[in-house]
Amino acid sequence: MTPQDPTTYTDLTQGKIKHIDFRIRADFSTCTLDIEATYQMQEPIRGSLYLDTFKLNIKDAHVNSQALAWEFDDNDEILGERLHLKDLDGAESFTLAFQTSPESRALQWIDASKTAGGKHPFLFSQCQSTHARSIFPCQDTPSVRFTYSAEVEVPKGLRAVMAAEQVEASEGSGKFIFKMPQPIPSYLFAIGVANLVFHEFGPRTGMYAEPEIIEAAAWEFAENEIKVTEAEKLLGPYMWGRYDLLVLPPSFPYGGMENPRLTFLTPTSILGTRGQTSLITHELAHAWTGNLITNASWQDFWLNEGWTTYAETRITEVLEGKDSHDLHDAYNEKGLITLMEHMGMDSPHTCLKLPGDEKDADSFATTVAYYKGCFFLKECEHAVGRERFDSFIQKYMKRFQFQSLTTEGFLEFLKEELPVVYEKVDVHKWIYEPGLPERKNRPQSRLYEEVEKTLSDYEQGKRPAREKVADWHRYQIMSFLQGLPKKIPVDDCKYFEDILELEKANDGAFFSSFYPICIISGYQEAMPGIEQFMGKVGRMLYVLPIMRAMIETDWSKGLARPLFERVRERHHQITIKAMDGLLKKAGL
Ligand code: BES
Ligand code: ZN
């Protein structure tokens, strides 16, 4: 961590948390978790201890059965409340009892009526980037790693799952025990409680989901066991034991979250075609790039996401072939350039190393880290050849496993191991300067070129025939929608909706490009579909572009806030915060 990481109250000179024993009770009637937690420090505390919290109700604090003085001595809308534990000088362990708020940023409590089965409630957490503090007081920075154990009590008949090893499970009594023996940063803490069944894919892989969707999900992700084996070839041994999935309700704010041993997943990735399994490849790759080697601060976010996107593309190349890989690359590059142009090519947020002066990690971490980071690593690979780069990857994993790393720490290792990279790639420019440097390792994509040709024909007035797009790859459709002018005749909106069979495909990625075009083009008949989508899907990558388009367009501007208010209670706090932020910024 850089000493003044602005996203946390943590002061590392006081010491670091080493282990936490949790006792957690989930209360669905009040939408709260009641928690008792005993903390062990790596070394005796120096002075007092500051912990991050967000809307936590602290009920008791003690050290060796003596009451411990505490106060909230600082607070901030983004950072939350600083918990100051006093008189801890020399102590190595202490215990806190507390309760989460129904407005906990990390937790979504979903009514039974809004789940797939309709009969049991659903609770899930999302801690990245800085929301673990809304579940338990912690040093909420990725530079502190701790192990934990947890006893979880839930209403009878429901199942608790955690991103940890399950030691004991009894649905009858509602008691579950977990342990996480590998040290993790706080943002990888995760819990889910629901009516869940388990499906096994293979000896190391399986999936939890509501019984109503388990069958469809089981078919969609049946290749997971092979994926783990394939990932190990590139990245080295899988260090976390099992690799399972938890399929969440559609309001989950992300596509996937790489919680260790248990990836949390949006059900919108169940397409019935296995068309979006690169999402799993991505979350699985994080088991190495992110979970094993963790960005030391959110300024170094590209170390997590850039590396993971790079690994994802490598594994996709093996599993889906080069054509598919090259198409993804072209789509990602176009997306990156469009985003950078929107941010301003000289914006400091287009650098890989991000500026260190902002508190809200969720908003300064953008997809620049993913694609620019991936392209940088592809340049490095190109400079030394794939074989040498692959042995570098394996060495990198071993060298820094279970550590948090800064960009500078990584660059030092790169220079030591692969000095040739420094001769052939302008490393400084890629990392510390804005914009996108020229790429030497840039594949040509035949499939993408076909889309570009179709787009330029369209701009010349020639609409594509239904047969032409009938057997397009999913990423070709996405590339086509991404490349269309934002404003087109309403008639053409209807035409594309029809020939691309958007309704039948029911693919959120298509809607996230298509609906903004509908809005900007004035295709008002699309509104009921848009409202339905916004009321169901929480994946921010999909819904935020639609909200932005509504805000930016004259006729729909006034509809944006009322629509948001109608769907608000269906969403996770993280999505609510992001949508509300967009509306407020526009004065709505
Ligand atoms: N770790 C991220 C999700 C995340 C990022 C949570 C930033 C909080 C802050 C996850 O691995 C991810 O990148 N998910 C993507 C999908 C991926 C295939 C690009 C998503 O959710 O869209
Ligand atoms: Zn990721």
Short mmCIF file of N, CA, C and O in Angstrom, two decimals, residues 350-413:
data_model
loop_
_atom_site.label_atom_id
_atom_site.label_comp_id
_atom_site.label_asym_id
_atom_site.label_seq_id
_atom_site.Cartn_x
_atom_site.Cartn_y
_atom_site.Cartn_z
N THR A 350 -6.67 7.21 -18.01
CA THR A 350 -6.33 6.27 -19.08
C THR A 350 -4.93 5.70 -18.88
O THR A 350 -4.45 4.94 -19.71
N CYS A 351 -4.26 6.09 -17.79
CA CYS A 351 -2.95 5.49 -17.46
C CYS A 351 -3.20 4.13 -16.80
O CYS A 351 -4.25 3.91 -16.21
N LEU A 352 -2.21 3.25 -16.89
CA LEU A 352 -2.37 1.98 -16.16
C LEU A 352 -2.20 2.21 -14.66
O LEU A 352 -3.00 1.77 -13.86
N LYS A 353 -1.14 2.91 -14.28
CA LYS A 353 -1.02 3.29 -12.87
C LYS A 353 -1.96 4.46 -12.64
O LYS A 353 -1.81 5.53 -13.24
N LEU A 354 -2.94 4.27 -11.79
CA LEU A 354 -3.99 5.29 -11.64
C LEU A 354 -3.59 6.37 -10.64
O LEU A 354 -2.78 6.13 -9.74
N PRO A 355 -4.16 7.56 -10.80
CA PRO A 355 -3.85 8.65 -9.88
C PRO A 355 -4.21 8.25 -8.44
O PRO A 355 -5.18 7.52 -8.23
N GLY A 356 -3.43 8.74 -7.49
CA GLY A 356 -3.61 8.28 -6.11
C GLY A 356 -4.32 9.28 -5.23
O GLY A 356 -4.03 9.38 -4.05
N ASP A 357 -5.28 10.02 -5.78
CA ASP A 357 -5.88 11.06 -4.95
C ASP A 357 -7.39 10.92 -4.81
O ASP A 357 -8.06 11.85 -4.40
N GLU A 358 -7.94 9.74 -5.16
CA GLU A 358 -9.40 9.62 -5.06
C GLU A 358 -9.80 8.52 -4.09
O GLU A 358 -9.14 7.51 -3.96
N LYS A 359 -10.93 8.76 -3.43
CA LYS A 359 -11.37 7.85 -2.37
C LYS A 359 -12.20 6.69 -2.88
O LYS A 359 -12.26 5.65 -2.26
N ASP A 360 -12.92 6.93 -3.99
CA ASP A 360 -13.92 5.95 -4.39
C ASP A 360 -13.35 4.97 -5.43
O ASP A 360 -13.42 5.21 -6.64
N ALA A 361 -12.83 3.86 -4.94
CA ALA A 361 -12.15 2.91 -5.82
C ALA A 361 -13.08 2.37 -6.90
O ALA A 361 -12.66 2.12 -8.03
N ASP A 362 -14.37 2.21 -6.57
CA ASP A 362 -15.30 1.68 -7.57
C ASP A 362 -15.43 2.60 -8.77
O ASP A 362 -15.70 2.15 -9.87
N SER A 363 -15.26 3.90 -8.55
CA SER A 363 -15.47 4.77 -9.70
C SER A 363 -14.19 5.09 -10.46
O SER A 363 -14.25 5.36 -11.65
N PHE A 364 -13.02 5.00 -9.82
CA PHE A 364 -11.84 5.26 -10.65
C PHE A 364 -11.28 4.01 -11.32
O PHE A 364 -10.46 4.10 -12.22
N ALA A 365 -11.75 2.84 -10.90
CA ALA A 365 -11.32 1.61 -11.56
C ALA A 365 -12.20 1.37 -12.78
O ALA A 365 -13.37 1.04 -12.65
N THR A 366 -11.66 1.57 -13.98
CA THR A 366 -12.46 1.41 -15.21
C THR A 366 -11.91 0.25 -16.04
O THR A 366 -10.91 -0.36 -15.67
N THR A 367 -12.54 -0.01 -17.17
CA THR A 367 -12.08 -1.12 -18.01
C THR A 367 -10.78 -0.80 -18.75
O THR A 367 -10.24 -1.66 -19.43
N VAL A 368 -10.26 0.42 -18.60
CA VAL A 368 -8.93 0.71 -19.14
C VAL A 368 -7.92 -0.30 -18.60
O VAL A 368 -7.09 -0.85 -19.33
N ALA A 369 -8.02 -0.56 -17.29
CA ALA A 369 -7.09 -1.49 -16.65
C ALA A 369 -7.13 -2.87 -17.33
O ALA A 369 -6.11 -3.54 -17.46
N TYR A 370 -8.31 -3.27 -17.78
CA TYR A 370 -8.49 -4.60 -18.38
C TYR A 370 -7.78 -4.69 -19.73
O TYR A 370 -6.96 -5.56 -19.97
N TYR A 371 -8.16 -3.78 -20.62
CA TYR A 371 -7.75 -3.96 -22.01
C TYR A 371 -6.40 -3.33 -22.30
O TYR A 371 -5.56 -3.93 -22.96
N LYS A 372 -6.17 -2.14 -21.77
CA LYS A 372 -4.83 -1.56 -21.96
C LYS A 372 -3.81 -2.44 -21.24
O LYS A 372 -2.72 -2.69 -21.76
N GLY A 373 -4.16 -2.93 -20.06
CA GLY A 373 -3.27 -3.82 -19.32
C GLY A 373 -2.97 -5.09 -20.10
O GLY A 373 -1.82 -5.53 -20.22
N CYS A 374 -4.02 -5.67 -20.67
CA CYS A 374 -3.85 -6.89 -21.47
C CYS A 374 -2.98 -6.62 -22.70
O CYS A 374 -2.06 -7.39 -23.01
N PHE A 375 -3.23 -5.51 -23.37
CA PHE A 375 -2.46 -5.20 -24.59
C PHE A 375 -0.99 -4.94 -24.24
O PHE A 375 -0.09 -5.32 -24.99
N PHE A 376 -0.75 -4.30 -23.10
CA PHE A 376 0.64 -4.09 -22.67
C PHE A 376 1.35 -5.44 -22.49
O PHE A 376 2.46 -5.65 -22.98
N LEU A 377 0.68 -6.37 -21.83
CA LEU A 377 1.31 -7.68 -21.60
C LEU A 377 1.51 -8.45 -22.90
O LEU A 377 2.49 -9.17 -23.07
N LYS A 378 0.61 -8.24 -23.86
CA LYS A 378 0.79 -8.86 -25.17
C LYS A 378 2.03 -8.29 -25.87
O LYS A 378 2.72 -9.00 -26.60
N GLU A 379 2.28 -7.00 -25.67
CA GLU A 379 3.49 -6.40 -26.23
C GLU A 379 4.73 -7.03 -25.59
O GLU A 379 5.72 -7.31 -26.26
N CYS A 380 4.68 -7.21 -24.27
CA CYS A 380 5.81 -7.83 -23.57
C CYS A 380 6.05 -9.24 -24.09
O CYS A 380 7.19 -9.65 -24.34
N GLU A 381 4.95 -9.98 -24.26
CA GLU A 381 5.07 -11.36 -24.79
C GLU A 381 5.73 -11.33 -26.16
O GLU A 381 6.65 -12.10 -26.44
N HIS A 382 5.28 -10.42 -27.00
CA HIS A 382 5.79 -10.31 -28.36
C HIS A 382 7.29 -10.00 -28.37
O HIS A 382 8.04 -10.51 -29.19
N ALA A 383 7.71 -9.18 -27.42
CA ALA A 383 9.12 -8.75 -27.39
C ALA A 383 10.08 -9.91 -27.12
O ALA A 383 11.20 -9.93 -27.63
N VAL A 384 9.64 -10.88 -26.33
CA VAL A 384 10.56 -11.97 -25.97
C VAL A 384 10.15 -13.32 -26.55
O VAL A 384 10.89 -14.30 -26.43
N GLY A 385 8.98 -13.35 -27.17
CA GLY A 385 8.47 -14.62 -27.70
C GLY A 385 7.64 -15.33 -26.65
O GLY A 385 7.85 -15.16 -25.45
N ARG A 386 6.68 -16.13 -27.13
CA ARG A 386 5.72 -16.75 -26.23
C ARG A 386 6.38 -17.70 -25.23
O ARG A 386 6.02 -17.73 -24.06
N GLU A 387 7.36 -18.46 -25.70
CA GLU A 387 7.94 -19.47 -24.82
C GLU A 387 8.61 -18.84 -23.60
O GLU A 387 8.38 -19.26 -22.46
N ARG A 388 9.40 -17.82 -23.87
CA ARG A 388 10.08 -17.17 -22.74
C ARG A 388 9.09 -16.45 -21.84
O ARG A 388 9.24 -16.41 -20.62
N PHE A 389 8.08 -15.88 -22.46
CA PHE A 389 7.10 -15.16 -21.64
C PHE A 389 6.33 -16.14 -20.76
O PHE A 389 6.04 -15.85 -19.60
N ASP A 390 6.05 -17.32 -21.31
CA ASP A 390 5.31 -18.31 -20.52
C ASP A 390 6.11 -18.79 -19.32
O ASP A 390 5.55 -19.01 -18.24
N SER A 391 7.43 -18.94 -19.47
CA SER A 391 8.17 -19.35 -18.27
C SER A 391 8.27 -18.19 -17.28
O SER A 391 8.30 -18.40 -16.06
N PHE A 392 8.28 -16.97 -17.82
CA PHE A 392 8.23 -15.78 -16.94
C PHE A 392 6.94 -15.80 -16.11
O PHE A 392 6.96 -15.53 -14.89
N ILE A 393 5.82 -16.11 -16.75
CA ILE A 393 4.52 -16.13 -16.04
C ILE A 393 4.58 -17.09 -14.86
O ILE A 393 4.20 -16.76 -13.73
N GLN A 394 5.08 -18.29 -15.13
CA GLN A 394 5.11 -19.30 -14.06
C GLN A 394 6.02 -18.86 -12.91
O GLN A 394 5.71 -19.08 -11.74
N LYS A 395 7.13 -18.23 -13.28
CA LYS A 395 8.06 -17.77 -12.26
C LYS A 395 7.44 -16.63 -11.43
O LYS A 395 7.58 -16.57 -10.21
N TYR A 396 6.74 -15.76 -12.12
CA TYR A 396 6.05 -14.63 -11.48
C TYR A 396 5.05 -15.14 -10.43
O TYR A 396 5.01 -14.66 -9.29
N MET A 397 4.28 -16.15 -10.81
CA MET A 397 3.28 -16.70 -9.89
C MET A 397 3.93 -17.26 -8.63
O MET A 397 3.43 -17.07 -7.52
N LYS A 398 5.02 -17.98 -8.83
CA LYS A 398 5.69 -18.59 -7.67
C LYS A 398 6.32 -17.52 -6.79
O LYS A 398 6.26 -17.58 -5.56
N ARG A 399 6.93 -16.55 -7.44
CA ARG A 399 7.68 -15.54 -6.70
C ARG A 399 6.78 -14.70 -5.79
O ARG A 399 7.13 -14.37 -4.67
N PHE A 400 5.58 -14.36 -6.25
CA PHE A 400 4.75 -13.41 -5.49
C PHE A 400 3.47 -14.02 -4.94
O PHE A 400 2.55 -13.30 -4.54
N GLN A 401 3.37 -15.35 -4.91
CA GLN A 401 2.09 -15.94 -4.48
C GLN A 401 1.74 -15.54 -3.04
O GLN A 401 2.60 -15.45 -2.18
N PHE A 402 0.45 -15.30 -2.83
CA PHE A 402 -0.09 -14.84 -1.54
C PHE A 402 0.52 -13.53 -1.07
O PHE A 402 0.64 -13.28 0.12
N GLN A 403 0.92 -12.71 -2.04
CA GLN A 403 1.44 -11.39 -1.67
C GLN A 403 0.63 -10.31 -2.38
O GLN A 403 0.00 -10.56 -3.39
N SER A 404 0.73 -9.11 -1.84
CA SER A 404 0.16 -7.95 -2.52
C SER A 404 1.32 -7.20 -3.15
O SER A 404 2.38 -7.06 -2.55
N LEU A 405 1.10 -6.74 -4.37
CA LEU A 405 2.22 -6.21 -5.17
C LEU A 405 1.85 -4.85 -5.76
O LEU A 405 0.73 -4.64 -6.20
N THR A 406 2.84 -3.95 -5.80
CA THR A 406 2.62 -2.67 -6.47
C THR A 406 3.07 -2.78 -7.92
O THR A 406 3.83 -3.68 -8.29
N THR A 407 2.63 -1.83 -8.73
CA THR A 407 3.07 -1.76 -10.13
C THR A 407 4.60 -1.69 -10.17
O THR A 407 5.24 -2.38 -10.98
N GLU A 408 5.17 -0.90 -9.28
CA GLU A 408 6.62 -0.72 -9.28
C GLU A 408 7.33 -2.02 -8.93
O GLU A 408 8.37 -2.35 -9.51
N GLY A 409 6.76 -2.77 -7.99
CA GLY A 409 7.33 -4.08 -7.63
C GLY A 409 7.31 -5.02 -8.82
O GLY A 409 8.25 -5.77 -9.08
N PHE A 410 6.20 -4.95 -9.57
CA PHE A 410 6.11 -5.79 -10.76
C PHE A 410 7.15 -5.38 -11.80
O PHE A 410 7.85 -6.21 -12.39
N LEU A 411 7.28 -4.08 -12.03
CA LEU A 411 8.20 -3.61 -13.07
C LEU A 411 9.65 -3.97 -12.75
O LEU A 411 10.42 -4.31 -13.64
N GLU A 412 9.96 -3.92 -11.48
CA GLU A 412 11.31 -4.29 -11.05
C GLU A 412 11.59 -5.76 -11.41
O GLU A 412 12.66 -6.10 -11.93
N PHE A 413 10.60 -6.60 -11.13
CA PHE A 413 10.73 -8.03 -11.44
C PHE A 413 10.84 -8.25 -12.95
O PHE A 413 11.67 -9.03 -13.44
#
